[in-house]
Amino acid sequence: MKKFTAALSISAIALLVSLPAGSEADISVTLNGKALVFDDVPPQIIDGRTLVPLRAIFEALGADVDWNGETRTVTAQRDDTMISMTIGSNVMTINSRSVTLDVPPQIIDNRTLVPARAAAEGFGADVVWNESERTVIITTDNTSVSADSTKHSDDAAEPSSAPAEEPEEFPIEYNSEPESTVGYASRFRLISVRLNDEGNYDIEFELFTFLEGRGDVGVSFRCLDADGKEVDTFAGLYRGTDYTWSQQIDKATISGNTAVIELIPAGI
């Protein structure tokens, strides 16, 4: 038994040594629902920020990329927007505007990695972090990001003739006005609503949470009937991160008299 334990310990150490410094396994990046493929160096989480190979992220966003070896500076341009980053520098330039980076671009295994969030948001994309799936989700409605520019994706594009899916309508509305008063939760959306045998609603919903510094975010909701009277409440505790909005998926059972759901701002 002692020999087996020793062998197992040695194997575990060898596995840990083989992992790149600062990396975390199975970090994924999607752009408009398509997974980006990183052939040489996978995404790395360094000091709480996700870094990705520069050409993969910039070319997927439809930008032309140029590398200056003397200054160790990468320049990416799409339409009228030019982004410049330098290895080891915490300053990113977007046209004439300077943006401070929490983690600078770095060279890892002879590949230049840049912060995914900063790179994508520099070209106007929205970025969220899905903690449960360990995925950076990038979305953009810019037509410059074409099917050709997502050549790093391993998924084929959907046929253009496919009919658009109609959004599902539910017997419950959501009052988003209270969201304007908080900075920790947003974009609540019902995914499914089912009336159960007890006459209550089983719901599945999505929201995004944010917190300065890692920690748990408590989010509470109230359920109102058609007359605006509170008939139920529900709440959840979600993981918050300080570098992006995190996608959350959850379920709850609420009163069958619910007509409107609204967020309860903390402290009320």
mmCIF file of N, CA, C and O in Angstrom, residues 12-72:
data_model
loop_
_atom_site.group_PDB
_atom_site.id
_atom_site.type_symbol
_atom_site.label_atom_id
_atom_site.label_comp_id
_atom_site.label_asym_id
_atom_site.label_seq_id
_atom_site.Cartn_x
_atom_site.Cartn_y
_atom_site.Cartn_z
ATOM 1 N N ALA A 12 1.028 12.537 -9.337
ATOM 2 C CA ALA A 12 0.293 13.787 -9.156
ATOM 3 C C ALA A 12 1.211 14.979 -9.285
ATOM 4 O O ALA A 12 0.876 15.997 -9.893
ATOM 5 N N ILE A 13 2.432 14.870 -8.693
ATOM 6 C CA ILE A 13 3.392 15.967 -8.781
ATOM 7 C C ILE A 13 3.804 16.192 -10.230
ATOM 8 O O ILE A 13 3.919 17.330 -10.700
ATOM 9 N N ALA A 14 4.039 15.104 -10.956
ATOM 10 C CA ALA A 14 4.435 15.227 -12.360
ATOM 11 C C ALA A 14 3.358 15.911 -13.169
ATOM 12 O O ALA A 14 3.637 16.729 -14.056
ATOM 13 N N LEU A 15 2.083 15.620 -12.873
ATOM 14 C CA LEU A 15 0.983 16.242 -13.591
ATOM 15 C C LEU A 15 0.934 17.727 -13.309
ATOM 16 O O LEU A 15 0.745 18.551 -14.205
ATOM 17 N N LEU A 16 1.130 18.110 -12.043
ATOM 18 C CA LEU A 16 1.100 19.519 -11.684
ATOM 19 C C LEU A 16 2.238 20.274 -12.340
ATOM 20 O O LEU A 16 2.070 21.395 -12.826
ATOM 21 N N VAL A 17 3.433 19.656 -12.385
ATOM 22 C CA VAL A 17 4.583 20.313 -12.997
ATOM 23 C C VAL A 17 4.360 20.524 -14.477
ATOM 24 O O VAL A 17 4.811 21.506 -15.068
ATOM 25 N N SER A 18 3.623 19.618 -15.124
ATOM 26 C CA SER A 18 3.415 19.696 -16.567
ATOM 27 C C SER A 18 2.452 20.784 -16.975
ATOM 28 O O SER A 18 2.398 21.169 -18.131
ATOM 29 N N LEU A 19 1.649 21.316 -16.023
ATOM 30 C CA LEU A 19 0.690 22.363 -16.354
ATOM 31 C C LEU A 19 1.397 23.703 -16.478
ATOM 32 O O LEU A 19 2.308 24.000 -15.720
ATOM 33 N N PRO A 20 0.990 24.576 -17.451
ATOM 34 C CA PRO A 20 1.610 25.890 -17.590
ATOM 35 C C PRO A 20 1.364 26.721 -16.345
ATOM 36 O O PRO A 20 0.310 26.648 -15.725
ATOM 37 N N ALA A 21 2.355 27.543 -15.979
ATOM 38 C CA ALA A 21 2.217 28.398 -14.803
ATOM 39 C C ALA A 21 1.068 29.359 -14.988
ATOM 40 O O ALA A 21 0.924 29.984 -16.038
ATOM 41 N N GLY A 22 0.252 29.497 -13.940
ATOM 42 C CA GLY A 22 -0.844 30.453 -13.969
ATOM 43 C C GLY A 22 -2.060 29.973 -14.726
ATOM 44 O O GLY A 22 -3.025 30.699 -14.859
ATOM 45 N N SER A 23 -2.057 28.737 -15.263
ATOM 46 C CA SER A 23 -3.182 28.273 -16.065
ATOM 47 C C SER A 23 -4.221 27.594 -15.206
ATOM 48 O O SER A 23 -3.953 27.140 -14.116
ATOM 49 N N GLU A 24 -5.446 27.519 -15.754
ATOM 50 C CA GLU A 24 -6.503 26.739 -15.159
ATOM 51 C C GLU A 24 -7.130 25.937 -16.286
ATOM 52 O O GLU A 24 -7.373 26.467 -17.369
ATOM 53 N N ALA A 25 -7.350 24.650 -16.022
ATOM 54 C CA ALA A 25 -7.782 23.759 -17.088
ATOM 55 C C ALA A 25 -9.178 24.104 -17.581
ATOM 56 O O ALA A 25 -10.007 24.630 -16.849
ATOM 57 N N ASP A 26 -9.395 23.801 -18.862
ATOM 58 C CA ASP A 26 -10.732 23.830 -19.451
ATOM 59 C C ASP A 26 -11.377 25.209 -19.450
ATOM 60 O O ASP A 26 -12.565 25.357 -19.188
ATOM 61 N N ILE A 27 -10.609 26.251 -19.730
ATOM 62 C CA ILE A 27 -11.176 27.575 -19.925
ATOM 63 C C ILE A 27 -11.588 27.686 -21.391
ATOM 64 O O ILE A 27 -10.786 27.441 -22.292
ATOM 65 N N SER A 28 -12.846 28.023 -21.639
ATOM 66 C CA SER A 28 -13.356 28.143 -22.998
ATOM 67 C C SER A 28 -13.709 29.598 -23.310
ATOM 68 O O SER A 28 -13.993 30.385 -22.410
ATOM 69 N N VAL A 29 -13.692 29.925 -24.597
ATOM 70 C CA VAL A 29 -14.085 31.251 -25.062
ATOM 71 C C VAL A 29 -15.029 31.075 -26.245
ATOM 72 O O VAL A 29 -14.733 30.305 -27.176
ATOM 73 N N THR A 30 -16.187 31.728 -26.197
ATOM 74 C CA THR A 30 -17.110 31.675 -27.323
ATOM 75 C C THR A 30 -17.347 33.075 -27.854
ATOM 76 O O THR A 30 -17.332 34.057 -27.109
ATOM 77 N N LEU A 31 -17.571 33.169 -29.154
ATOM 78 C CA LEU A 31 -17.905 34.428 -29.809
ATOM 79 C C LEU A 31 -19.197 34.226 -30.580
ATOM 80 O O LEU A 31 -19.258 33.413 -31.499
ATOM 81 N N ASN A 32 -20.235 34.943 -30.155
ATOM 82 C CA ASN A 32 -21.553 34.805 -30.774
ATOM 83 C C ASN A 32 -21.996 33.348 -30.835
ATOM 84 O O ASN A 32 -22.542 32.886 -31.841
ATOM 85 N N GLY A 33 -21.732 32.629 -29.757
ATOM 86 C CA GLY A 33 -22.182 31.248 -29.649
ATOM 87 C C GLY A 33 -21.252 30.215 -30.241
ATOM 88 O O GLY A 33 -21.508 29.018 -30.129
ATOM 89 N N LYS A 34 -20.156 30.649 -30.876
ATOM 90 C CA LYS A 34 -19.224 29.720 -31.509
ATOM 91 C C LYS A 34 -17.952 29.628 -30.678
ATOM 92 O O LYS A 34 -17.385 30.640 -30.271
ATOM 93 N N ALA A 35 -17.493 28.407 -30.433
ATOM 94 C CA ALA A 35 -16.292 28.202 -29.629
ATOM 95 C C ALA A 35 -15.047 28.569 -30.433
ATOM 96 O O ALA A 35 -14.902 28.168 -31.592
ATOM 97 N N LEU A 36 -14.155 29.340 -29.826
ATOM 98 C CA LEU A 36 -12.872 29.646 -30.453
ATOM 99 C C LEU A 36 -11.880 28.535 -30.133
ATOM 100 O O LEU A 36 -11.859 28.016 -29.019
ATOM 101 N N VAL A 37 -11.070 28.184 -31.117
ATOM 102 C CA VAL A 37 -10.085 27.118 -30.947
ATOM 103 C C VAL A 37 -8.703 27.745 -30.842
ATOM 104 O O VAL A 37 -8.313 28.573 -31.666
ATOM 105 N N PHE A 38 -7.948 27.354 -29.813
ATOM 106 C CA PHE A 38 -6.600 27.856 -29.595
ATOM 107 C C PHE A 38 -5.646 26.680 -29.766
ATOM 108 O O PHE A 38 -5.548 25.817 -28.899
ATOM 109 N N ASP A 39 -4.958 26.650 -30.895
ATOM 110 C CA ASP A 39 -4.190 25.469 -31.280
ATOM 111 C C ASP A 39 -2.950 25.248 -30.429
ATOM 112 O O ASP A 39 -2.627 24.117 -30.065
ATOM 113 N N ASP A 40 -2.214 26.327 -30.119
ATOM 114 C CA ASP A 40 -0.916 26.161 -29.473
ATOM 115 C C ASP A 40 -0.964 26.335 -27.954
ATOM 116 O O ASP A 40 -0.513 25.477 -27.200
ATOM 117 N N VAL A 41 -1.495 27.463 -27.525
ATOM 118 C CA VAL A 41 -1.523 27.787 -26.099
ATOM 119 C C VAL A 41 -2.967 28.035 -25.689
ATOM 120 O O VAL A 41 -3.648 28.862 -26.299
ATOM 121 N N PRO A 42 -3.472 27.350 -24.670
ATOM 122 C CA PRO A 42 -4.864 27.545 -24.245
ATOM 123 C C PRO A 42 -5.015 28.837 -23.459
ATOM 124 O O PRO A 42 -4.030 29.441 -23.021
ATOM 125 N N PRO A 43 -6.241 29.303 -23.259
ATOM 126 C CA PRO A 43 -6.466 30.471 -22.402
ATOM 127 C C PRO A 43 -5.889 30.246 -21.013
ATOM 128 O O PRO A 43 -5.893 29.139 -20.488
ATOM 129 N N GLN A 44 -5.374 31.314 -20.433
ATOM 130 C CA GLN A 44 -4.759 31.248 -19.119
ATOM 131 C C GLN A 44 -5.457 32.232 -18.182
ATOM 132 O O GLN A 44 -5.782 33.345 -18.593
ATOM 133 N N ILE A 45 -5.688 31.829 -16.935
ATOM 134 C CA ILE A 45 -6.176 32.772 -15.936
ATOM 135 C C ILE A 45 -4.991 33.197 -15.080
ATOM 136 O O ILE A 45 -4.376 32.375 -14.412
ATOM 137 N N ILE A 46 -4.666 34.484 -15.159
ATOM 138 C CA ILE A 46 -3.529 35.043 -14.445
ATOM 139 C C ILE A 46 -4.017 36.217 -13.614
ATOM 140 O O ILE A 46 -4.596 37.170 -14.150
ATOM 141 N N ASP A 47 -3.819 36.134 -12.309
ATOM 142 C CA ASP A 47 -4.264 37.182 -11.388
ATOM 143 C C ASP A 47 -5.736 37.514 -11.594
ATOM 144 O O ASP A 47 -6.143 38.679 -11.572
ATOM 145 N N GLY A 48 -6.545 36.471 -11.807
ATOM 146 C CA GLY A 48 -7.984 36.662 -11.924
ATOM 147 C C GLY A 48 -8.451 37.171 -13.265
ATOM 148 O O GLY A 48 -9.633 37.501 -13.430
ATOM 149 N N ARG A 49 -7.577 37.219 -14.269
ATOM 150 C CA ARG A 49 -7.963 37.703 -15.594
ATOM 151 C C ARG A 49 -7.674 36.622 -16.633
ATOM 152 O O ARG A 49 -6.658 35.924 -16.539
ATOM 153 N N THR A 50 -8.556 36.482 -17.610
ATOM 154 C CA THR A 50 -8.364 35.474 -18.655
ATOM 155 C C THR A 50 -7.578 36.074 -19.809
ATOM 156 O O THR A 50 -7.993 37.071 -20.409
ATOM 157 N N LEU A 51 -6.432 35.476 -20.127
ATOM 158 C CA LEU A 51 -5.610 35.898 -21.252
ATOM 159 C C LEU A 51 -5.699 34.848 -22.355
ATOM 160 O O LEU A 51 -5.726 33.641 -22.081
ATOM 161 N N VAL A 52 -5.728 35.306 -23.604
ATOM 162 C CA VAL A 52 -5.861 34.411 -24.758
ATOM 163 C C VAL A 52 -4.846 34.805 -25.827
ATOM 164 O O VAL A 52 -4.397 35.952 -25.868
ATOM 165 N N PRO A 53 -4.460 33.866 -26.701
ATOM 166 C CA PRO A 53 -3.559 34.199 -27.794
ATOM 167 C C PRO A 53 -4.110 35.352 -28.633
ATOM 168 O O PRO A 53 -5.278 35.348 -29.005
ATOM 169 N N LEU A 54 -3.260 36.334 -28.929
ATOM 170 C CA LEU A 54 -3.742 37.579 -29.530
ATOM 171 C C LEU A 54 -4.362 37.386 -30.899
ATOM 172 O O LEU A 54 -5.393 37.997 -31.212
ATOM 173 N N ARG A 55 -3.761 36.595 -31.762
ATOM 174 C CA ARG A 55 -4.309 36.468 -33.120
ATOM 175 C C ARG A 55 -5.668 35.779 -33.112
ATOM 176 O O ARG A 55 -6.555 36.132 -33.876
ATOM 177 N N ALA A 56 -5.814 34.790 -32.239
ATOM 178 C CA ALA A 56 -7.086 34.074 -32.183
ATOM 179 C C ALA A 56 -8.225 35.013 -31.821
ATOM 180 O O ALA A 56 -9.281 35.003 -32.460
ATOM 181 N N ILE A 57 -8.030 35.868 -30.819
ATOM 182 C CA ILE A 57 -9.116 36.732 -30.376
ATOM 183 C C ILE A 57 -9.343 37.894 -31.336
ATOM 184 O O ILE A 57 -10.477 38.205 -31.703
ATOM 185 N N PHE A 58 -8.251 38.550 -31.791
ATOM 186 C CA PHE A 58 -8.421 39.714 -32.647
ATOM 187 C C PHE A 58 -8.937 39.334 -34.038
ATOM 188 O O PHE A 58 -9.814 40.001 -34.595
ATOM 189 N N GLU A 59 -8.409 38.267 -34.617
ATOM 190 C CA GLU A 59 -8.875 37.867 -35.944
ATOM 191 C C GLU A 59 -10.301 37.357 -35.886
ATOM 192 O O GLU A 59 -11.073 37.544 -36.829
ATOM 193 N N ALA A 60 -10.678 36.694 -34.784
ATOM 194 C CA ALA A 60 -12.068 36.259 -34.636
ATOM 195 C C ALA A 60 -13.012 37.451 -34.584
ATOM 196 O O ALA A 60 -14.163 37.373 -35.040
ATOM 197 N N LEU A 61 -12.529 38.573 -34.047
ATOM 198 C CA LEU A 61 -13.341 39.793 -33.970
ATOM 199 C C LEU A 61 -13.314 40.589 -35.277
ATOM 200 O O LEU A 61 -13.895 41.662 -35.359
ATOM 201 N N GLY A 62 -12.633 40.051 -36.292
ATOM 202 C CA GLY A 62 -12.628 40.699 -37.600
ATOM 203 C C GLY A 62 -11.575 41.768 -37.756
ATOM 204 O O GLY A 62 -11.670 42.614 -38.655
ATOM 205 N N ALA A 63 -10.556 41.760 -36.911
ATOM 206 C CA ALA A 63 -9.522 42.791 -36.952
ATOM 207 C C ALA A 63 -8.277 42.294 -37.695
ATOM 208 O O ALA A 63 -7.967 41.104 -37.687
ATOM 209 N N ASP A 64 -7.559 43.229 -38.325
ATOM 210 C CA ASP A 64 -6.251 42.945 -38.910
ATOM 211 C C ASP A 64 -5.197 43.155 -37.839
ATOM 212 O O ASP A 64 -5.219 44.148 -37.103
ATOM 213 N N VAL A 65 -4.251 42.214 -37.736
ATOM 214 C CA VAL A 65 -3.284 42.215 -36.644
ATOM 215 C C VAL A 65 -1.878 42.449 -37.171
ATOM 216 O O VAL A 65 -1.482 41.886 -38.192
ATOM 217 N N ASP A 66 -1.131 43.312 -36.463
ATOM 218 C CA ASP A 66 0.260 43.579 -36.813
ATOM 219 C C ASP A 66 1.113 43.475 -35.558
ATOM 220 O O ASP A 66 0.705 43.933 -34.482
ATOM 221 N N TRP A 67 2.298 42.858 -35.681
ATOM 222 C CA TRP A 67 3.193 42.670 -34.539
ATOM 223 C C TRP A 67 4.516 43.371 -34.807
ATOM 224 O O TRP A 67 5.150 43.151 -35.829
ATOM 225 N N ASN A 68 4.928 44.252 -33.885
ATOM 226 C CA ASN A 68 6.209 44.938 -33.965
ATOM 227 C C ASN A 68 7.160 44.276 -32.984
ATOM 228 O O ASN A 68 7.032 44.447 -31.765
ATOM 229 N N GLY A 69 8.108 43.498 -33.509
ATOM 230 C CA GLY A 69 9.018 42.754 -32.653
ATOM 231 C C GLY A 69 9.963 43.633 -31.875
ATOM 232 O O GLY A 69 10.397 43.272 -30.779
ATOM 233 N N GLU A 70 10.338 44.803 -32.425
ATOM 234 C CA GLU A 70 11.279 45.687 -31.741
ATOM 235 C C GLU A 70 10.671 46.291 -30.477
ATOM 236 O O GLU A 70 11.304 46.336 -29.424
ATOM 237 N N THR A 71 9.434 46.774 -30.607
ATOM 238 C CA THR A 71 8.767 47.385 -29.455
ATOM 239 C C THR A 71 7.909 46.389 -28.686
ATOM 240 O O THR A 71 7.352 46.718 -27.648
ATOM 241 N N ARG A 72 7.777 45.171 -29.234
ATOM 242 C CA ARG A 72 6.934 44.120 -28.655
ATOM 243 C C ARG A 72 5.501 44.640 -28.459
ATOM 244 O O ARG A 72 4.903 44.501 -27.403
#
